[in-house]
Short mmCIF file of C-alpha atoms and ligand atoms in Angstrom, two decimals:
data_model
loop_
_atom_site.label_atom_id
_atom_site.label_comp_id
_atom_site.label_asym_id
_atom_site.label_seq_id
_atom_site.Cartn_x
_atom_site.Cartn_y
_atom_site.Cartn_z
CA MET A 1 -0.03 -0.08 0.41
CA GLU A 2 1.17 3.41 -0.81
CA PHE A 3 1.20 6.10 1.94
CA PHE A 4 2.55 9.61 0.55
CA LYS A 5 0.22 9.35 -2.85
CA GLY A 6 1.07 11.72 -5.35
CA ILE A 7 4.56 12.26 -4.14
CA GLY A 8 7.46 10.09 -6.08
CA ARG A 9 10.53 10.45 -5.38
CA ILE A 10 12.69 13.94 -4.07
CA ARG A 11 15.37 13.75 -6.75
CA TYR A 12 17.85 17.19 -7.28
CA GLU A 13 16.78 19.83 -9.61
CA GLY A 14 19.00 22.88 -8.18
CA ALA A 15 18.01 26.16 -6.36
CA ASP A 16 16.28 27.18 -9.12
CA SER A 17 13.67 24.67 -9.81
CA GLY A 18 10.08 25.72 -8.63
CA ASN A 19 9.52 22.16 -8.00
CA PRO A 20 8.65 22.26 -4.04
CA LEU A 21 8.90 18.98 -3.63
CA ALA A 22 12.62 18.68 -4.56
CA PHE A 23 16.13 18.99 -3.36
CA GLY A 24 17.48 22.18 -3.88
CA PHE A 25 21.31 21.70 -2.95
CA TYR A 26 20.90 17.59 -1.30
CA ASP A 27 22.44 15.98 -5.17
CA PRO A 28 23.82 12.81 -3.19
CA GLU A 29 26.27 11.76 -6.25
CA ARG A 30 27.79 15.31 -6.43
CA ALA A 31 32.01 14.39 -5.17
CA VAL A 32 32.61 17.24 -2.35
CA LEU A 33 36.14 17.44 -1.27
CA GLY A 34 36.76 13.76 -3.23
CA LYS A 35 33.91 11.51 -1.31
CA LYS A 36 30.49 12.03 -2.48
CA MET A 37 28.12 13.74 -1.12
CA LYS A 38 26.06 11.03 0.64
CA GLU A 39 28.30 9.74 1.77
CA HIS A 40 29.25 12.46 3.92
CA LEU A 41 25.90 13.49 4.87
CA PRO A 42 24.45 9.84 6.40
CA PHE A 43 20.87 11.47 6.79
CA ALA A 44 18.88 9.82 8.99
CA MET A 45 15.57 9.99 10.24
CA ALA A 46 13.90 9.59 13.51
CA TRP A 47 11.22 7.10 13.91
CA TRP A 48 9.56 8.69 17.02
CA HIS A 49 9.54 12.68 15.38
CA ASN A 50 8.22 11.60 11.99
CA LEU A 51 6.26 8.66 12.57
CA CYS A 52 4.62 9.01 15.96
CA ALA A 53 4.75 12.70 16.83
CA CYS A 54 1.06 14.17 15.80
CA GLY A 55 1.59 18.03 16.58
CA THR A 56 0.50 17.85 20.82
CA ASP A 57 1.71 20.51 22.45
CA MET A 58 1.39 21.83 26.45
CA PHE A 59 -1.76 23.59 25.78
CA GLY A 60 -3.87 21.33 22.26
CA ARG A 61 -3.96 17.54 21.05
CA ASP A 62 -3.03 16.45 17.86
CA THR A 63 -2.72 18.51 15.18
CA ALA A 64 -1.83 15.53 12.07
CA ASP A 65 -3.07 12.43 11.16
CA LYS A 66 -0.62 9.69 11.55
CA SER A 67 -2.52 6.83 11.57
CA PHE A 68 -1.62 5.17 8.33
CA GLY A 69 -4.96 3.48 7.83
CA ALA A 70 -4.54 1.60 11.23
CA LYS A 71 -6.15 2.55 15.20
CA PRO A 72 -3.49 3.70 17.13
CA GLY A 73 -2.11 2.01 19.70
CA THR A 74 -2.07 -1.95 17.84
CA MET A 75 0.47 -3.86 16.18
CA GLU A 76 -1.22 -3.22 12.92
CA HIS A 77 -0.30 0.39 13.68
CA ALA A 78 3.32 -0.40 14.59
CA THR A 79 3.64 -2.39 10.84
CA ALA A 80 1.71 0.65 9.39
CA LYS A 81 3.99 2.94 10.48
CA ALA A 82 7.09 0.82 9.22
CA ASP A 83 5.72 0.83 6.08
CA ALA A 84 4.79 4.70 6.08
CA GLY A 85 8.12 5.48 7.22
CA PHE A 86 10.24 2.67 4.59
CA GLU A 87 8.68 4.34 1.95
CA PHE A 88 9.16 7.98 2.94
CA MET A 89 12.90 7.18 3.27
CA SER A 90 12.95 5.63 -0.44
CA LYS A 91 10.85 8.45 -1.35
CA THR A 92 13.78 10.80 0.51
CA GLY A 93 16.22 8.80 -0.59
CA ILE A 94 17.21 9.01 3.44
CA GLU A 95 19.32 5.87 4.07
CA TYR A 96 19.17 5.08 7.84
CA PHE A 97 16.62 5.61 10.79
CA CYS A 98 16.59 5.97 14.72
CA PHE A 99 14.41 4.34 17.06
CA HIS A 100 13.39 4.24 20.71
CA ASP A 101 12.30 0.68 21.97
CA VAL A 102 9.04 1.60 22.01
CA ASP A 103 8.80 4.02 18.67
CA LEU A 104 8.74 0.54 17.64
CA VAL A 105 5.19 -0.97 18.97
CA PRO A 106 2.77 -0.06 21.58
CA GLU A 107 4.28 -0.84 25.08
CA ALA A 108 2.36 -3.45 27.06
CA ASP A 109 1.65 -3.47 30.77
CA CYS A 110 4.40 -6.23 30.90
CA ILE A 111 7.74 -6.51 29.99
CA ALA A 112 7.78 -10.02 28.30
CA GLU A 113 4.89 -8.44 26.16
CA THR A 114 6.15 -5.23 24.96
CA GLU A 115 9.70 -7.95 23.97
CA ARG A 116 7.73 -9.96 22.51
CA ARG A 117 5.66 -7.37 19.86
CA LEU A 118 9.26 -6.30 19.14
CA ASP A 119 11.18 -9.47 18.29
CA VAL A 120 7.81 -9.13 15.84
CA MET A 121 9.03 -5.96 14.52
CA THR A 122 12.36 -6.80 14.31
CA ASP A 123 11.60 -9.23 11.82
CA TYR A 124 9.02 -6.90 9.83
CA ILE A 125 12.01 -3.70 10.00
CA LEU A 126 14.79 -6.64 8.99
CA ALA A 127 12.20 -7.35 5.57
CA LEU A 128 11.98 -4.16 5.14
CA MET A 129 15.63 -3.21 5.48
CA LYS A 130 16.80 -5.92 2.51
CA ASP A 131 13.81 -5.00 0.54
CA THR A 132 15.26 -1.11 0.31
CA GLY A 133 18.51 -1.09 1.73
CA ILE A 134 17.96 1.09 4.49
CA LYS A 135 20.25 0.71 7.40
CA CYS A 136 20.12 1.65 11.26
CA LEU A 137 21.54 4.61 12.69
CA TRP A 138 21.44 3.80 16.29
CA GLY A 139 18.68 2.72 18.56
CA THR A 140 18.02 3.61 22.11
CA ALA A 141 15.73 2.67 24.65
CA ASN A 142 12.85 5.50 25.96
CA LEU A 143 13.66 6.04 29.71
CA PHE A 144 11.54 8.61 30.20
CA GLY A 145 8.16 8.52 28.88
CA ASN A 146 7.07 5.91 31.35
CA PRO A 147 6.18 7.21 34.52
CA ARG A 148 8.15 5.04 36.86
CA TYR A 149 10.85 6.87 35.73
CA MET A 150 9.93 10.01 36.84
CA ASN A 151 12.16 9.83 39.61
CA GLY A 152 14.91 9.00 36.62
CA ALA A 153 16.12 5.48 35.09
CA GLY A 154 19.63 4.73 36.12
CA THR A 155 19.60 7.37 38.73
CA SER A 156 16.05 6.33 39.79
CA ASN A 157 15.58 6.13 43.72
CA SER A 158 13.83 2.66 42.99
CA ALA A 159 16.35 -0.61 42.52
CA ASP A 160 13.29 -1.95 40.58
CA VAL A 161 13.09 0.90 38.25
CA TYR A 162 16.74 0.81 37.84
CA ALA A 163 15.91 -2.72 36.91
CA PHE A 164 13.47 -1.97 34.07
CA ALA A 165 15.71 0.01 32.82
CA ALA A 166 18.24 -2.53 32.47
CA ALA A 167 15.82 -4.42 31.63
CA GLN A 168 14.71 -2.11 28.50
CA ILE A 169 18.77 -1.49 27.58
CA LYS A 170 19.17 -5.02 26.76
CA LYS A 171 16.01 -5.04 24.76
CA ALA A 172 17.25 -2.14 22.62
CA LEU A 173 20.73 -3.54 22.20
CA ASP A 174 19.56 -7.06 21.06
CA VAL A 175 17.33 -5.00 18.39
CA THR A 176 19.73 -2.70 17.61
CA VAL A 177 21.93 -5.23 17.20
CA ARG A 178 19.91 -7.32 15.38
CA LEU A 179 18.32 -4.59 12.92
CA GLY A 180 22.55 -3.26 12.23
CA GLY A 181 23.09 -0.70 13.91
CA ARG A 182 26.20 1.95 14.06
CA GLY A 183 25.68 2.55 17.32
CA TYR A 184 23.58 2.91 20.53
CA VAL A 185 22.80 6.49 22.39
CA PHE A 186 22.33 7.26 26.30
CA TRP A 187 20.02 10.45 26.22
CA GLY A 188 19.33 11.33 29.78
CA GLY A 189 16.02 13.08 29.20
CA ARG A 190 15.23 11.95 33.23
CA GLU A 191 18.78 11.81 34.58
CA GLY A 192 19.17 14.66 36.82
CA TYR A 193 17.34 16.04 40.12
CA GLU A 194 15.08 18.70 40.38
CA THR A 195 15.42 20.12 44.18
CA LEU A 196 19.08 18.34 45.47
CA LEU A 197 16.68 18.35 49.55
CA ASN A 198 15.53 14.89 48.18
CA THR A 199 18.69 13.70 45.93
CA ASP A 200 21.83 11.42 46.90
CA MET A 201 23.71 13.00 43.74
CA ARG A 202 26.99 10.75 44.46
CA ARG A 203 24.85 7.61 44.52
CA GLU A 204 22.63 8.65 41.16
CA LEU A 205 26.62 9.23 39.31
CA ASP A 206 27.94 5.92 40.21
CA ASN A 207 24.63 4.28 39.69
CA MET A 208 23.93 5.62 36.21
CA ALA A 209 27.83 4.68 35.37
CA TYR A 210 27.43 1.18 36.27
CA LEU A 211 23.98 0.66 34.01
CA MET A 212 25.88 1.87 30.75
CA ARG A 213 28.81 -0.25 31.89
CA MET A 214 27.05 -3.30 32.37
CA ALA A 215 25.17 -1.98 28.76
CA VAL A 216 28.73 -1.93 27.36
CA ASP A 217 29.67 -5.15 28.24
CA TYR A 218 26.32 -6.88 27.47
CA GLY A 219 26.71 -4.84 23.97
CA ARG A 220 30.08 -6.66 23.36
CA SER A 221 29.24 -9.89 24.78
CA ILE A 222 26.46 -10.11 21.48
CA GLY A 223 28.43 -9.00 19.20
CA PHE A 224 27.72 -5.35 19.40
CA GLU A 225 30.93 -3.16 17.61
CA GLY A 226 29.48 0.21 17.04
CA ASP A 227 30.05 3.07 19.06
CA PHE A 228 27.72 4.07 22.69
CA TYR A 229 26.97 7.65 22.49
CA ILE A 230 25.62 10.04 25.47
CA GLU A 231 23.81 12.43 24.43
CA PRO A 232 24.58 15.53 26.50
CA LYS A 233 21.26 18.50 27.56
CA PRO A 234 21.59 20.49 29.96
CA ARG A 235 17.68 20.39 31.40
CA GLU A 236 14.67 19.28 29.62
CA PRO A 237 13.13 17.76 31.48
CA MET A 238 14.09 17.87 34.61
CA ALA A 239 14.93 20.55 36.38
CA HIS A 240 19.30 19.54 36.19
CA GLN A 241 20.90 16.97 33.73
CA TYR A 242 24.00 14.91 34.49
CA ASP A 243 25.10 15.52 30.75
CA PHE A 244 24.99 18.84 30.81
CA ASP A 245 26.92 19.45 28.03
CA ALA A 246 30.04 17.71 26.12
CA ALA A 247 32.50 18.64 28.23
CA THR A 248 30.68 17.52 31.20
CA ALA A 249 29.64 14.19 29.62
CA ILE A 250 33.10 13.30 28.22
CA GLY A 251 34.30 14.37 32.37
CA PHE A 252 32.17 11.96 33.51
CA LEU A 253 32.92 9.53 31.04
CA ARG A 254 36.22 9.55 31.71
CA GLU A 255 35.69 9.25 35.12
CA TYR A 256 34.04 5.85 34.81
CA GLY A 257 36.20 4.11 32.45
CA LEU A 258 33.57 4.46 29.30
CA ASP A 259 35.36 6.88 27.19
CA LYS A 260 36.98 3.48 25.19
CA ASP A 261 33.16 2.69 24.14
CA PHE A 262 31.77 5.74 23.89
CA LYS A 263 31.61 9.16 21.83
CA LEU A 264 29.07 11.92 22.03
CA ASN A 265 25.85 12.64 19.61
CA ILE A 266 25.79 15.97 19.04
CA GLU A 267 22.42 17.79 19.55
CA ALA A 268 22.00 20.87 17.55
CA ASN A 269 19.42 22.58 19.58
CA HIS A 270 20.66 20.75 22.79
CA ALA A 271 23.92 22.96 22.69
CA THR A 272 21.67 25.87 22.20
CA LEU A 273 20.27 25.57 25.37
CA ALA A 274 23.73 24.66 27.13
CA GLY A 275 24.64 28.20 26.11
CA HIS A 276 26.73 26.89 23.51
CA THR A 277 26.98 27.13 19.57
CA PHE A 278 25.98 23.82 17.65
CA GLU A 279 30.16 24.43 16.60
CA HIS A 280 31.20 24.82 20.26
CA GLU A 281 30.03 21.24 21.37
CA LEU A 282 31.34 19.96 17.99
CA ARG A 283 34.65 20.98 18.55
CA VAL A 284 34.71 19.93 22.63
CA ALA A 285 34.14 16.43 21.16
CA ALA A 286 36.31 16.53 18.54
CA VAL A 287 39.15 17.58 20.24
CA ASN A 288 38.76 15.09 22.32
CA GLY A 289 38.12 12.14 20.49
CA MET A 290 34.58 11.92 20.77
CA LEU A 291 32.82 13.14 17.93
CA GLY A 292 30.27 10.62 16.96
CA SER A 293 27.09 11.27 15.85
CA VAL A 294 24.67 14.44 15.25
CA ASP A 295 21.10 14.97 15.96
CA ALA A 296 20.21 17.28 13.36
CA ASN A 297 17.60 20.03 14.07
CA GLN A 298 17.65 23.56 15.61
CA GLY A 299 16.30 25.57 18.15
CA THR A 300 14.44 29.10 18.43
CA ALA A 301 16.68 31.42 19.66
CA HIS A 302 14.24 33.30 22.06
CA LEU A 303 12.51 30.22 23.35
CA GLY A 304 14.18 28.51 26.20
CA TRP A 305 13.18 25.33 25.27
CA ASP A 306 13.99 22.23 22.86
CA THR A 307 12.39 23.12 19.82
CA ASP A 308 13.08 20.55 17.80
CA CYS A 309 12.46 22.64 14.24
CA PHE A 310 13.99 21.50 10.98
CA PRO A 311 17.98 22.75 10.39
CA CYS A 312 17.61 26.24 8.26
CA ASP A 313 20.01 28.22 9.25
CA VAL A 314 22.26 27.97 6.47
CA PRO A 315 25.60 29.75 8.46
CA THR A 316 25.33 27.20 11.63
CA ALA A 317 25.04 24.18 9.34
CA THR A 318 28.08 25.70 7.37
CA ARG A 319 29.87 26.23 10.89
CA ALA A 320 29.14 22.35 12.46
CA MET A 321 30.16 20.73 8.88
CA TYR A 322 33.27 22.52 9.46
CA GLU A 323 33.65 21.47 12.40
CA ILE A 324 32.72 18.13 11.43
CA LEU A 325 34.92 17.75 8.19
CA ARG A 326 37.81 19.13 10.58
CA GLY A 327 37.46 16.52 12.96
CA GLY A 328 37.74 14.03 10.68
CA GLY A 329 34.10 13.39 10.40
CA LEU A 330 31.55 11.79 12.39
CA THR A 331 31.45 7.56 12.71
CA GLY A 332 27.32 8.12 12.94
CA GLY A 333 25.76 10.47 10.72
CA PHE A 334 23.26 12.60 10.83
CA ASN A 335 19.58 12.15 12.76
CA PHE A 336 16.71 14.67 11.98
CA ASP A 337 16.09 14.97 15.72
CA ALA A 338 13.21 17.72 14.06
CA LYS A 339 9.15 17.99 13.93
CA THR A 340 6.86 20.24 11.64
CA ARG A 341 5.47 22.93 13.70
CA ARG A 342 2.47 21.89 15.01
CA ALA A 343 0.21 24.10 11.98
CA SER A 344 2.62 21.87 9.17
CA ASN A 345 0.25 19.07 9.68
CA THR A 346 -0.12 17.86 6.15
CA PRO A 347 2.26 14.63 4.94
CA GLU A 348 3.53 17.22 2.17
CA ASP A 349 5.13 18.98 5.39
CA MET A 350 6.91 15.88 6.15
CA PHE A 351 8.97 15.83 3.24
CA LYS A 352 9.32 19.39 3.17
CA GLY A 353 10.64 19.43 6.35
CA TYR A 354 13.02 17.22 5.55
CA ILE A 355 14.04 18.77 2.36
CA LEU A 356 15.03 21.48 4.07
CA GLY A 357 16.53 19.75 6.75
CA MET A 358 18.98 17.97 3.80
CA ASP A 359 19.74 21.19 1.59
CA THR A 360 20.43 23.25 5.31
CA PHE A 361 23.05 20.64 5.53
CA ALA A 362 24.06 19.86 2.06
CA LEU A 363 24.57 23.93 1.71
CA GLY A 364 26.65 24.09 4.64
CA LEU A 365 28.77 20.69 3.68
CA ILE A 366 29.70 22.73 -0.10
CA LYS A 367 30.14 25.72 1.60
CA ALA A 368 32.19 24.21 4.69
CA ALA A 369 34.55 22.43 1.69
CA ALA A 370 34.57 25.88 -0.19
CA ILE A 371 36.17 27.27 3.75
CA ILE A 372 38.38 24.67 3.56
CA GLU A 373 39.85 25.06 -0.13
CA ASP A 374 40.61 28.38 0.34
CA GLY A 375 42.33 27.69 3.03
CA ARG A 376 42.77 31.61 4.38
CA LEU A 377 40.80 30.90 7.98
CA ASP A 378 43.18 27.37 8.40
CA ALA A 379 46.45 29.94 7.29
CA PHE A 380 45.32 32.41 9.55
CA VAL A 381 45.04 29.96 12.99
CA ARG A 382 48.34 28.88 12.52
CA GLY A 383 49.82 31.69 11.65
CA ARG A 384 48.24 32.89 15.39
CA TYR A 385 50.49 30.12 17.06
CA ALA A 386 53.42 30.73 15.61
CA SER A 387 55.34 31.73 18.28
CA PHE A 388 55.30 28.16 19.34
CA GLY A 389 57.40 27.04 16.81
CA SER A 390 60.30 28.37 17.52
CA GLY A 391 62.61 29.59 20.35
CA ILE A 392 61.08 29.70 24.40
CA GLY A 393 57.50 28.45 22.29
CA LYS A 394 59.33 25.70 20.67
CA LYS A 395 60.59 24.51 24.39
CA ILE A 396 57.09 24.94 25.46
CA THR A 397 55.29 22.82 22.88
CA ASP A 398 58.08 20.45 23.61
CA ARG A 399 57.63 20.69 26.58
CA LYS A 400 61.18 21.36 27.42
CA THR A 401 61.16 24.08 30.37
CA SER A 402 60.02 25.29 33.79
CA LEU A 403 58.47 28.07 35.51
CA THR A 404 62.29 29.46 36.39
CA GLU A 405 63.64 28.88 33.20
CA LEU A 406 60.30 31.03 31.96
CA ALA A 407 59.93 33.93 34.05
CA ASP A 408 63.77 34.47 33.52
CA TYR A 409 63.15 34.62 29.74
CA ALA A 410 60.00 37.22 30.70
CA ARG A 411 62.48 39.34 33.01
CA SER A 412 65.19 39.60 30.56
CA LEU A 413 62.06 40.83 27.45
CA GLY A 414 60.92 43.46 30.34
CA SER A 415 57.54 43.57 29.00
CA PRO A 416 56.09 40.73 26.14
CA GLY A 417 54.72 43.42 23.89
CA ARG A 418 51.43 43.25 22.45
CA PRO A 419 49.95 39.47 20.81
CA SER A 420 48.58 40.37 17.10
CA SER A 421 45.33 40.97 16.46
CA GLY A 422 42.72 38.27 16.63
CA ASN A 423 41.07 39.53 13.36
CA GLU A 424 38.08 38.34 14.20
CA GLU A 425 35.92 41.12 11.60
CA GLY A 426 38.22 39.85 8.88
CA LEU A 427 37.86 36.67 9.41
CA GLU A 428 33.72 36.61 9.38
CA GLU A 429 34.04 39.06 6.09
CA ILE A 430 36.10 35.89 4.84
CA PHE A 431 32.64 33.63 6.02
CA ASN A 432 30.71 35.79 4.27
CA LYS A 433 31.81 36.25 1.01
CA ILE A 434 32.79 32.83 0.61
CA LEU A 435 29.07 31.71 2.03
CA TYR A 436 27.76 34.26 -0.22
CA SER A 437 29.56 34.07 -3.30
C1 LIG B 501 15.68 15.35 23.78
C2 LIG B 501 16.25 14.04 22.98
C3 LIG B 501 16.05 12.88 22.49
C4 LIG B 501 17.32 11.85 22.09
C5 LIG B 501 16.60 10.47 21.98
O1 LIG B 501 15.48 16.17 23.64
O2 LIG B 501 17.36 14.51 21.45
O3 LIG B 501 15.23 13.15 21.27
O4 LIG B 501 17.45 12.22 21.36
O5 LIG B 501 16.26 9.78 23.36
NI1 LIG B 502 17.95 13.68 20.22
NI1 LIG B 503 16.26 16.99 21.78
#
């Protein structure tokens, strides 16, 4: 059965095409820096937003119909969603998907039944993957929606709830491995606290790390060779979340010896919620060898929450792609953790969201590659630190000096003079010239 009637395969037609259901910039076969665009940009569909979310917000109910001809909450609906999802991915040329366990099947009252349903759906999805060549980017367990997780999952005060979280992770890992997923994500939406007055922070951190340790051990024991990811976010839903930002998550992973098995999944909107930029978070991940995957979306600057808009900001996508290219690329991909606005409630809007996001990152890739090929930014940065290439600077670089020698050197100089200009305006001008020419 065809779900998106009247919408064919979305093709590259160029920016001048008047066709709203065509790519203006994403040209999968085009070579950029010696690699196909589609290889630079392994895009993924987020099962939850695209196939499950119907526009509900805090103040109003569904605006979009995602029943796909079946009754929501049934296994028929679960399979209809999968069929619609694979049709959607085939038509947009998206080669990967990401999922939470309970995006795939309706959760049952008992965990054994949920697991049985997951087994059925895994078989069903495997057949669709075989037919289409579409692959799984990453899987995860939803450890925040069910009321049992109101005090957290790995950081819950209840040992029984902790055990349920473990059961869900174990099964989500089984499913991810069966689907050949590249990664497995931990997003700690409820792993934090509302008030310190009821919180044993040390215990919660230790318990959360132990749950991740057990997940790594189990995953490796069943043949999972991909990366585990932490997806940092500072708050929402909890007032304070432990995986605040990239730097905090990296410190946590190192403290508990998890850094060999984990990388980061950086979400643009989470970066801005943490008071950073998307590119800042990517740089922190990259310089620490933790550049894993990306949740591609964007926030609404003046709102303080995770609005999960489809990315449309080309300068930001360019800065992000610059960081990713310079950081050696992702081990994961670009998951559109994004939803159409509440009022964009037609099937066509679903396609337009992905077209916008894919075109934005395609442009970002093209422009970031142009900046790299241009070379002026690189040359400036190299020149800016040139003082560390010779003389006393070389000694510092080689770690061959001491505080005493440096103090003697400083005294002999009298004054260091003024360091060279940072040239920020000049560099932004170069950035703009490349971006808009
Ligand atoms: C929520 C998160 C979530 C994760 C997966 O803010 O972005 O969607 O990506 O659990
Ligand atoms: Ni996300
Ligand atoms: Ni998010």
